[in-house]
PDB file of C-alpha atoms in Angstrom:
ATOM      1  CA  UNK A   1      -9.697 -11.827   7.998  1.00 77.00           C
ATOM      2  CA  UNK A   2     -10.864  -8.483   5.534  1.00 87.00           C
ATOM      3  CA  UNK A   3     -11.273  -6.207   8.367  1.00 81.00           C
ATOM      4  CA  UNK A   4     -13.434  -3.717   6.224  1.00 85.00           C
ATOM      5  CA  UNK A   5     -16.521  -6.074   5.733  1.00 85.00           C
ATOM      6  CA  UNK A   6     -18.266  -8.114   8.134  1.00 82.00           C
ATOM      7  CA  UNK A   7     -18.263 -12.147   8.370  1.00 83.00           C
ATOM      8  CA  UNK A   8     -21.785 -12.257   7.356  1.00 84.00           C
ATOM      9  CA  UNK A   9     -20.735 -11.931   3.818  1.00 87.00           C
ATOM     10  CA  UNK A  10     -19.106 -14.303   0.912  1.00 88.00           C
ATOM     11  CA  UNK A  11     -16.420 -12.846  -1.544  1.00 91.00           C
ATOM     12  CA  UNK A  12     -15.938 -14.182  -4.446  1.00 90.00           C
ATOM     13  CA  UNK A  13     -12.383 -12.530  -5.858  1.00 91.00           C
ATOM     14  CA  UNK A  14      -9.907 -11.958  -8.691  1.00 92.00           C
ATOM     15  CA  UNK A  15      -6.254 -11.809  -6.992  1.00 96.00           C
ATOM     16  CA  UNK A  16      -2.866 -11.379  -8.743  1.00 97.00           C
ATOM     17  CA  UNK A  17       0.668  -9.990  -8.179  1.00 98.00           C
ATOM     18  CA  UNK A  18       2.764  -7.946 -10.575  1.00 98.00           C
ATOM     19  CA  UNK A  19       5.576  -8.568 -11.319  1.00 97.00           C
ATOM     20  CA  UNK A  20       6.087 -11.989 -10.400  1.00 96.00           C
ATOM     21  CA  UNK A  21       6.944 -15.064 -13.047  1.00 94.00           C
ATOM     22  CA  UNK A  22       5.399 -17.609 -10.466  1.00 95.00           C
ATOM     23  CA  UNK A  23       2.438 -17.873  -8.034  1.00 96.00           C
ATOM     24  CA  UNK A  24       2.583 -17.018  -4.301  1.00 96.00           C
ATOM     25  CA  UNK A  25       0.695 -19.447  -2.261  1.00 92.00           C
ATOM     26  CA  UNK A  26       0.910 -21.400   0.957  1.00 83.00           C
ATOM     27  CA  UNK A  27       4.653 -21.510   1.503  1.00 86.00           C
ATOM     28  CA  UNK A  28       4.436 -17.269   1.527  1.00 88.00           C
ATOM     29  CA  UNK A  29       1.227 -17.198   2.530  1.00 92.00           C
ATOM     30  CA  UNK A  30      -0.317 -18.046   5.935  1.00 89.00           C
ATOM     31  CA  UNK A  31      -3.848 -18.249   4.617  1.00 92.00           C
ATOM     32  CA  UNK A  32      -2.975 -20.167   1.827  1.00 92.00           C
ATOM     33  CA  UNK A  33      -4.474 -17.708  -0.860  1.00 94.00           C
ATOM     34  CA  UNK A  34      -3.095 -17.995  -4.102  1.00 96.00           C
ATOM     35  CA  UNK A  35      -1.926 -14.731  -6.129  1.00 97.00           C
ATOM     36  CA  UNK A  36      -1.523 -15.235  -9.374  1.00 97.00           C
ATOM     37  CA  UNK A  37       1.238 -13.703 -11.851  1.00 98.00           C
ATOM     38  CA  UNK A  38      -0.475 -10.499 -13.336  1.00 97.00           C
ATOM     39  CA  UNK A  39       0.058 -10.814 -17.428  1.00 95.00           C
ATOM     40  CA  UNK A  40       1.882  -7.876 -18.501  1.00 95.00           C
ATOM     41  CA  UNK A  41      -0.521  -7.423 -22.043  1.00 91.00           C
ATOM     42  CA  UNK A  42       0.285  -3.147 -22.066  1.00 92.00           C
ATOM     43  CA  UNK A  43       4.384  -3.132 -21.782  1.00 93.00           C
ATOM     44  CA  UNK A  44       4.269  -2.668 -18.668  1.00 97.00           C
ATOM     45  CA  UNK A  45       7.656  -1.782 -16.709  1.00 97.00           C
ATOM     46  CA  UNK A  46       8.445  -4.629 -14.175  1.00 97.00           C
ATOM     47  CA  UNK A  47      10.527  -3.571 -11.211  1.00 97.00           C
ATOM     48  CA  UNK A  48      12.169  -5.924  -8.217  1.00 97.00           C
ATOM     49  CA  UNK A  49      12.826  -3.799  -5.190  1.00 95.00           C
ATOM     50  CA  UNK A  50      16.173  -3.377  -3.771  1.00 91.00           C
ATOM     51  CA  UNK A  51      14.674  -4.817   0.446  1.00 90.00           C
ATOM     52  CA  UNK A  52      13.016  -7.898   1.143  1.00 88.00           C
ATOM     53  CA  UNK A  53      10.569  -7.278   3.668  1.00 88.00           C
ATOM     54  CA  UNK A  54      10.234  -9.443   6.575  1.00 83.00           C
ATOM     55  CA  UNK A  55       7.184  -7.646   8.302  1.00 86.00           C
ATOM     56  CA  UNK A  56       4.228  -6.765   6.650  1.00 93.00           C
ATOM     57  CA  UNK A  57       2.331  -5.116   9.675  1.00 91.00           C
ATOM     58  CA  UNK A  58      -1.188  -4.421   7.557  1.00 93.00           C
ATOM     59  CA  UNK A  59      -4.300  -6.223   8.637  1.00 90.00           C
ATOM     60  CA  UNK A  60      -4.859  -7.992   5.938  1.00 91.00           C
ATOM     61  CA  UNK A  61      -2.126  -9.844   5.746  1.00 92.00           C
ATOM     62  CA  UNK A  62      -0.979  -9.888   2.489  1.00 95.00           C
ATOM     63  CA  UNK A  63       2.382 -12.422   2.420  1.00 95.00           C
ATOM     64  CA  UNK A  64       5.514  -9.687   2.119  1.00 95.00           C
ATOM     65  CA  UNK A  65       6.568 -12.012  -1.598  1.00 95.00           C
ATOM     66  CA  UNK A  66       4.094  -9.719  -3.339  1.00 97.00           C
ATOM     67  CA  UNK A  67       5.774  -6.748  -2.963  1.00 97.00           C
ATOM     68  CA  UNK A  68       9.074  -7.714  -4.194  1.00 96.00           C
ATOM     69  CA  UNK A  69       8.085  -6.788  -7.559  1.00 97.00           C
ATOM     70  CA  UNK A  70       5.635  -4.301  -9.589  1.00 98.00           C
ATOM     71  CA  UNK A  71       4.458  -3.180 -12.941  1.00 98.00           C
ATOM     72  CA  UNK A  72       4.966   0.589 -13.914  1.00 98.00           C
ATOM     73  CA  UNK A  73       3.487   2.717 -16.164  1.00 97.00           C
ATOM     74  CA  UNK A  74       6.531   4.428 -18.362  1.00 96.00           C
ATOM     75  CA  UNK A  75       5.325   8.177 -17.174  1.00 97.00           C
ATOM     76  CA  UNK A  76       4.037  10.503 -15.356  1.00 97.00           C
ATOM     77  CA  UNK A  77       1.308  10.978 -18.132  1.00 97.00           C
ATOM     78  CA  UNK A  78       0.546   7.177 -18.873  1.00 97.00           C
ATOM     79  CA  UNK A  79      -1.753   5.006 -16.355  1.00 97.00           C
ATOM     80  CA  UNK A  80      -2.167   1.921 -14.977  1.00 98.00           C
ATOM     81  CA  UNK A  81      -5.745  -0.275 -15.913  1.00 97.00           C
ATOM     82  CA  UNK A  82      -6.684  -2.593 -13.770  1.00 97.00           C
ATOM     83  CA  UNK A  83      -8.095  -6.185 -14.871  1.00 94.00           C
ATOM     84  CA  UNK A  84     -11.454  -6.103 -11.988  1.00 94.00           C
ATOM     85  CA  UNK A  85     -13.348  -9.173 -14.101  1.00 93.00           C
ATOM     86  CA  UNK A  86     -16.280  -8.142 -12.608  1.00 95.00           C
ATOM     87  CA  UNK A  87     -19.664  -9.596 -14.121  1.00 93.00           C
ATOM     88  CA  UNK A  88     -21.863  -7.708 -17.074  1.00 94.00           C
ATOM     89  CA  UNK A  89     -24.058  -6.297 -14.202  1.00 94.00           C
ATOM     90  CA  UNK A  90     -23.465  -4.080 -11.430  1.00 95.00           C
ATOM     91  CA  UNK A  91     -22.805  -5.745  -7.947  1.00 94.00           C
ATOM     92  CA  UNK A  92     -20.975  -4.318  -4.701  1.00 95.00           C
ATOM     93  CA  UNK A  93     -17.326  -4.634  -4.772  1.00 96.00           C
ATOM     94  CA  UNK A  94     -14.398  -4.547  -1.964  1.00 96.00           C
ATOM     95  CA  UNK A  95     -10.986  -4.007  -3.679  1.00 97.00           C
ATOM     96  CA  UNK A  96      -7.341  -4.087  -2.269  1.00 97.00           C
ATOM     97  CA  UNK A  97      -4.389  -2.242  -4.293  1.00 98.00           C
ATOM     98  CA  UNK A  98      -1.457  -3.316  -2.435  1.00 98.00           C
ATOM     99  CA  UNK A  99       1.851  -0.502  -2.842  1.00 98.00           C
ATOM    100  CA  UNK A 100       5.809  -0.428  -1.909  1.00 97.00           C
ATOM    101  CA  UNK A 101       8.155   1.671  -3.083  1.00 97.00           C
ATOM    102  CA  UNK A 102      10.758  -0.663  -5.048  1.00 94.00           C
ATOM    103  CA  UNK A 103      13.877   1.458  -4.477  1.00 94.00           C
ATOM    104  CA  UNK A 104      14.977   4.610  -2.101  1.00 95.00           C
ATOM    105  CA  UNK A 105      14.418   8.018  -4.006  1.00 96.00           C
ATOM    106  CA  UNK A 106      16.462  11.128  -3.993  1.00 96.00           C
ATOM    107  CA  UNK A 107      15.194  14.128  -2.680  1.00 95.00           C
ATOM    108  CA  UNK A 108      14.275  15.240  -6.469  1.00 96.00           C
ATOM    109  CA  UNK A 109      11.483  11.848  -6.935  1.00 97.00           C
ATOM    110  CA  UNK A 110       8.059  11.495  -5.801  1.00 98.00           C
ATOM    111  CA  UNK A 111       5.807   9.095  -6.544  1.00 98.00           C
ATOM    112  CA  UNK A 112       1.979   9.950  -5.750  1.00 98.00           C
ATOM    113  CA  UNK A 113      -0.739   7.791  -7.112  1.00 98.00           C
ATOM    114  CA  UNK A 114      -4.565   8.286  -7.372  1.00 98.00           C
ATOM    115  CA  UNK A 115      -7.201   5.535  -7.973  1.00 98.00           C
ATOM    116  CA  UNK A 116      -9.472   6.848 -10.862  1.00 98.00           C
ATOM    117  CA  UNK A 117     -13.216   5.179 -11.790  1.00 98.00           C
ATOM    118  CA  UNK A 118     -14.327   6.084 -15.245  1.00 97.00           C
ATOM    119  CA  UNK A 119     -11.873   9.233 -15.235  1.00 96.00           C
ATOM    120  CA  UNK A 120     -13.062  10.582 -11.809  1.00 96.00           C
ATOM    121  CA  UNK A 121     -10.147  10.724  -9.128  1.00 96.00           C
ATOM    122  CA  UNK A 122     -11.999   8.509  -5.964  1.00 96.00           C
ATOM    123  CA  UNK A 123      -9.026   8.302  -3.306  1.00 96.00           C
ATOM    124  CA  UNK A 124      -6.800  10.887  -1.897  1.00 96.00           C
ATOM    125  CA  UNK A 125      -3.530  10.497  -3.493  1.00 97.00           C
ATOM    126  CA  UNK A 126      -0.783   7.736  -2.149  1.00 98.00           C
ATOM    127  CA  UNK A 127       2.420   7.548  -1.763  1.00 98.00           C
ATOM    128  CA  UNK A 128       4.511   4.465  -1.153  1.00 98.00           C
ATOM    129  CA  UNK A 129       7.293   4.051   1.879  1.00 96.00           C
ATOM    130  CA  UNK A 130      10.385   2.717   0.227  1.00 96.00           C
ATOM    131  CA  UNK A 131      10.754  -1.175   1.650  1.00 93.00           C
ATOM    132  CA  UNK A 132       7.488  -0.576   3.520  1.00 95.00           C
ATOM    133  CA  UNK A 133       3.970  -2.077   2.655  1.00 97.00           C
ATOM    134  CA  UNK A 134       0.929  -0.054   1.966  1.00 97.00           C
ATOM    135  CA  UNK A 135      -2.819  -0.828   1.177  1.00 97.00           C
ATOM    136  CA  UNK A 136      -5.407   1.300  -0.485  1.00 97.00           C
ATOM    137  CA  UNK A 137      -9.119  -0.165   0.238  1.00 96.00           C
ATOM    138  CA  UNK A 138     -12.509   0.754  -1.889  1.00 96.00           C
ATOM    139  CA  UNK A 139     -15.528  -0.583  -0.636  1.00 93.00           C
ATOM    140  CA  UNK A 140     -19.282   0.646  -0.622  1.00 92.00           C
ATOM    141  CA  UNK A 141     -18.841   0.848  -4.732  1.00 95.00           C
ATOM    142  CA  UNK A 142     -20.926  -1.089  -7.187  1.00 96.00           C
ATOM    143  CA  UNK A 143     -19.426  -1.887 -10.488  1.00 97.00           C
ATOM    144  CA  UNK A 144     -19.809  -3.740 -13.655  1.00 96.00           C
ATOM    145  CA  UNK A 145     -16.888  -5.112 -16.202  1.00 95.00           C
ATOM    146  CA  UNK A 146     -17.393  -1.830 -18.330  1.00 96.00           C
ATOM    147  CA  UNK A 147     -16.438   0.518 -15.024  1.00 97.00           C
ATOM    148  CA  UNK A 148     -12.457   1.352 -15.793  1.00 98.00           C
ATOM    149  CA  UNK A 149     -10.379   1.563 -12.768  1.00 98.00           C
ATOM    150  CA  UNK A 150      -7.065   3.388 -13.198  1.00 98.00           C
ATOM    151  CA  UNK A 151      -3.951   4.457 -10.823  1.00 98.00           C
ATOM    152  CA  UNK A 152      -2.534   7.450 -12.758  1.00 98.00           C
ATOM    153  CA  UNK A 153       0.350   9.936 -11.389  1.00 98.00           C
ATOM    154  CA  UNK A 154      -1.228  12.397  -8.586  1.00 98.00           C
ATOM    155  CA  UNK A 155      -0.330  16.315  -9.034  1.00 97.00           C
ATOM    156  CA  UNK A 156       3.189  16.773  -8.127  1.00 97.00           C
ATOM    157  CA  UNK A 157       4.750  13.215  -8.680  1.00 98.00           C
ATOM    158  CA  UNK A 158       7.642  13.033 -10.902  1.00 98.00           C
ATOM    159  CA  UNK A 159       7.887   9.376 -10.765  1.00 98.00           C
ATOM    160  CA  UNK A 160       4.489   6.644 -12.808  1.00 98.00           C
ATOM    161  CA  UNK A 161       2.353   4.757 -10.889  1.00 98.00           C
ATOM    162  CA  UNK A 162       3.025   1.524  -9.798  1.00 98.00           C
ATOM    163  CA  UNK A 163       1.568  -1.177  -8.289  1.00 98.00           C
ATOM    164  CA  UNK A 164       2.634  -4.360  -6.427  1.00 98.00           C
ATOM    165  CA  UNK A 165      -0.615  -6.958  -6.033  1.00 98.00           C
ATOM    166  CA  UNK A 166      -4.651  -6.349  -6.033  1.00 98.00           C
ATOM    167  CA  UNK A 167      -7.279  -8.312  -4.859  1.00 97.00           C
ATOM    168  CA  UNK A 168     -11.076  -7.586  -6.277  1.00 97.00           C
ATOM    169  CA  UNK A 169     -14.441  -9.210  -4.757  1.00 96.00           C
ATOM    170  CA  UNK A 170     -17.563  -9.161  -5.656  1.00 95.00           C
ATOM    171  CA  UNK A 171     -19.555  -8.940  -2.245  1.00 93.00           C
ATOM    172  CA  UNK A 172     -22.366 -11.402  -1.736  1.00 88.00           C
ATOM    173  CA  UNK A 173     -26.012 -10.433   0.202  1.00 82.00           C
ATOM    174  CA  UNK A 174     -26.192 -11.426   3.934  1.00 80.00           C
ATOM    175  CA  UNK A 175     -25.074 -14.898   4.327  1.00 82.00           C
ATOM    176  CA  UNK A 176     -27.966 -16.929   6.168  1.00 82.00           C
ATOM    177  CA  UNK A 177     -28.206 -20.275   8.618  1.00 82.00           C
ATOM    178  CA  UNK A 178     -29.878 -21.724   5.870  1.00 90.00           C
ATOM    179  CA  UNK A 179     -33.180 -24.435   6.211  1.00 94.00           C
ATOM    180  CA  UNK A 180     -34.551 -24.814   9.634  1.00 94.00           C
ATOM    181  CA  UNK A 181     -32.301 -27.458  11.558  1.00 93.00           C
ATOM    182  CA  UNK A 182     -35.370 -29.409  12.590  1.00 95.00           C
ATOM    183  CA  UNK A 183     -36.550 -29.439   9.021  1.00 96.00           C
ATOM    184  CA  UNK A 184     -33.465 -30.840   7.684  1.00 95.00           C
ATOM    185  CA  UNK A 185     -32.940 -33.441  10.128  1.00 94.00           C
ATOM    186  CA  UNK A 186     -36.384 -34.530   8.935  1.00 95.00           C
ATOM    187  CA  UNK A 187     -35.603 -34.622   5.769  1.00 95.00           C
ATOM    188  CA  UNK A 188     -32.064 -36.623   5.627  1.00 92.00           C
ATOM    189  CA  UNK A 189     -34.920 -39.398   7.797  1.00 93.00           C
ATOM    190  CA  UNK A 190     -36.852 -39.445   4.515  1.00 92.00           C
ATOM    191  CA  UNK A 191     -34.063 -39.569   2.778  1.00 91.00           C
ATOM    192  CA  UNK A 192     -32.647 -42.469   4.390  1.00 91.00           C
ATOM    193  CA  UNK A 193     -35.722 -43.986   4.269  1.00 92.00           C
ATOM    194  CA  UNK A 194     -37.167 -43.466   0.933  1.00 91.00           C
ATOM    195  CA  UNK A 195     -34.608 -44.482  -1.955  1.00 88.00           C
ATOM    196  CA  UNK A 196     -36.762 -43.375  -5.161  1.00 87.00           C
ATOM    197  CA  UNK A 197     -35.841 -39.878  -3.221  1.00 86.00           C
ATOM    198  CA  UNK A 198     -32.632 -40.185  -4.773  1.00 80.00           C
ATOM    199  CA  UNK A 199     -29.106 -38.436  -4.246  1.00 78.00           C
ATOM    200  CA  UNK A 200     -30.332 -35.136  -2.716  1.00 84.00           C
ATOM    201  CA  UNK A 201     -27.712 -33.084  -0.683  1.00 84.00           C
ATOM    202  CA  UNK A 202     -26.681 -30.161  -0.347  1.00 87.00           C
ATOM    203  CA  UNK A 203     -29.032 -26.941   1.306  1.00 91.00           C
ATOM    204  CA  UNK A 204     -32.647 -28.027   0.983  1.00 94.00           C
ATOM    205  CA  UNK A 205     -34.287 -24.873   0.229  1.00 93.00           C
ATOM    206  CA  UNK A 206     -31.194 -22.476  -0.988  1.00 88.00           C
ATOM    207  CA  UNK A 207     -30.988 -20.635  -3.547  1.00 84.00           C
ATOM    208  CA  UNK A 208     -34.539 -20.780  -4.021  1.00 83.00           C
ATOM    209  CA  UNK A 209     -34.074 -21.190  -7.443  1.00 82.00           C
ATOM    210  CA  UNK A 210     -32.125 -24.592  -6.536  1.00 85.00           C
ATOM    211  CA  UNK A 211     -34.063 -26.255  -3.738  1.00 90.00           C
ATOM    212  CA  UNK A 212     -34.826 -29.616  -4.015  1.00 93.00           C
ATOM    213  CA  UNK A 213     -37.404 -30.686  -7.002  1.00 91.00           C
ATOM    214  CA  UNK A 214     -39.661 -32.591  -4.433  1.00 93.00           C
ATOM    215  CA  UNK A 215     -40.503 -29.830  -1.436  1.00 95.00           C
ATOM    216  CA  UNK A 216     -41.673 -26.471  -1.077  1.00 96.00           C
ATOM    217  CA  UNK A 217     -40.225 -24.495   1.105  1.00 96.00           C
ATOM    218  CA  UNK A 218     -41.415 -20.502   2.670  1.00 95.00           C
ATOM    219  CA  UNK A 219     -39.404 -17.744   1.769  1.00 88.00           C
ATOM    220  CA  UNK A 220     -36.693 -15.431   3.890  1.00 83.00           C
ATOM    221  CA  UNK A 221     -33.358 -15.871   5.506  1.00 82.00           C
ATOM    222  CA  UNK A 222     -34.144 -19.142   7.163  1.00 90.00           C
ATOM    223  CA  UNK A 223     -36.575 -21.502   5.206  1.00 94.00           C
ATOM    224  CA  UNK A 224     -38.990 -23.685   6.507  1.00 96.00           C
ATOM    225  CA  UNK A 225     -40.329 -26.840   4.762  1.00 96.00           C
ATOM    226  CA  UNK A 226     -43.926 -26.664   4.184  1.00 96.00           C
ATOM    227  CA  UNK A 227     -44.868 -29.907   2.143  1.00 96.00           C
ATOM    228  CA  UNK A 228     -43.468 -32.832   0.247  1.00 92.00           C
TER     229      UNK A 228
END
């Protein structure tokens, strides 16, 4: 589905859409992800754009409801923060800034906006197609909550930044097969069998941390049970 990461990996996510007074879910979109309405805490400007779009045509499928509407910063020299709620330490992080143009400039406007980390400029600047979507992807980044992510006006843009939805994740290490099949299958027998075993379920041996209280498993990618 997120064309820029492999299927080997979980993403856990912060998603919203600017703008907007309600969410956008199922009815909008076809995977049934929910964006929530981004809260407008700085004064932002909100702005509805003049073209619904019926195609989308980006790989990622974002439904086109999102980019009927945007927050604004109110100039050139003012920028946009965005709200990552990442966790206190670093981890690697795939984010999706999601742009359209809300209404058709004269030949005097230009909007150009540049993602920012901490103050340092880390895309090429972008500039949205008027009633046309538009995606800006980061990935291979780690972060933390205290990294500040900013789209501010790039050189030469007489119009603010803007921005229509974002989705953040926090990317998870190499998804596994979990316990050896055989092993498992052994173990729901003893569980069946056995009821001071209890309620067990769930992956045996994964997280580590988590496995159940009465075997002991090997370490690695796929577990194997070594005693009861």
């Amino acid at each position: 589905m997120y064309t820029d990461l492999d299927s080997n990996r979980a993403l856990m996510l912060r998603r919203v859409a600017y703008g907007t007074k309600a969410i956008i879910m199922s009815i909008d979109d076809i995977y049934d992800r929910i964006w929530v309405p981004a809260i407008n805490g700085a004064g932002f400007t909100v702005l509805i754009s003049d073209e619904i779009l019926n195609e989308v045509g980006l790989d990622d499928s974002p439904p086109s409801a999102v980019f009927q509407s945007a927050f604004a910063s109110d100039s050139t020299s003012s920028s946009i923060t965005l709200g990552t709620n990442l966790p206190a330490t670093k981890v690697p992080i795939y984010m999706n800034m999601y742009f359209s143009e809300v209404s058709l400039l004269d030949s005097t406007e230009k909007r150009s906006i540049k993602l920012r980390i901490d103050g340092t400029p880390r895309s090429k600047p972008f500039i949205p197609v008027y009633a046309k979507a538009g995606e800006m992807s980061l990935t291979n980044v780690t972060a933390s909550f205290s990294a500040n992510f900013t789209l501010a006006a790039a050189t030469g843009s007489t119009l603010p930044p803007l921005i229509n939805a974002l989705e953040v994740f926090t990317v998870s290490d190499e998804l596994t097969d979990g316990t050896n099949s055989n092993d498992v299958e052994g173990l729901v027998s003893r569980l069946n069998e056995f009821d001071v075993l209890g309620d067990s379920g769930g992956e045996p041996c994964l997280p580590s941390t988590y496995s159940w209280g009465w075997i002991n498993c090997t370490s690695g990618p796929t577990p194997r049970v070594t005693a009861l």
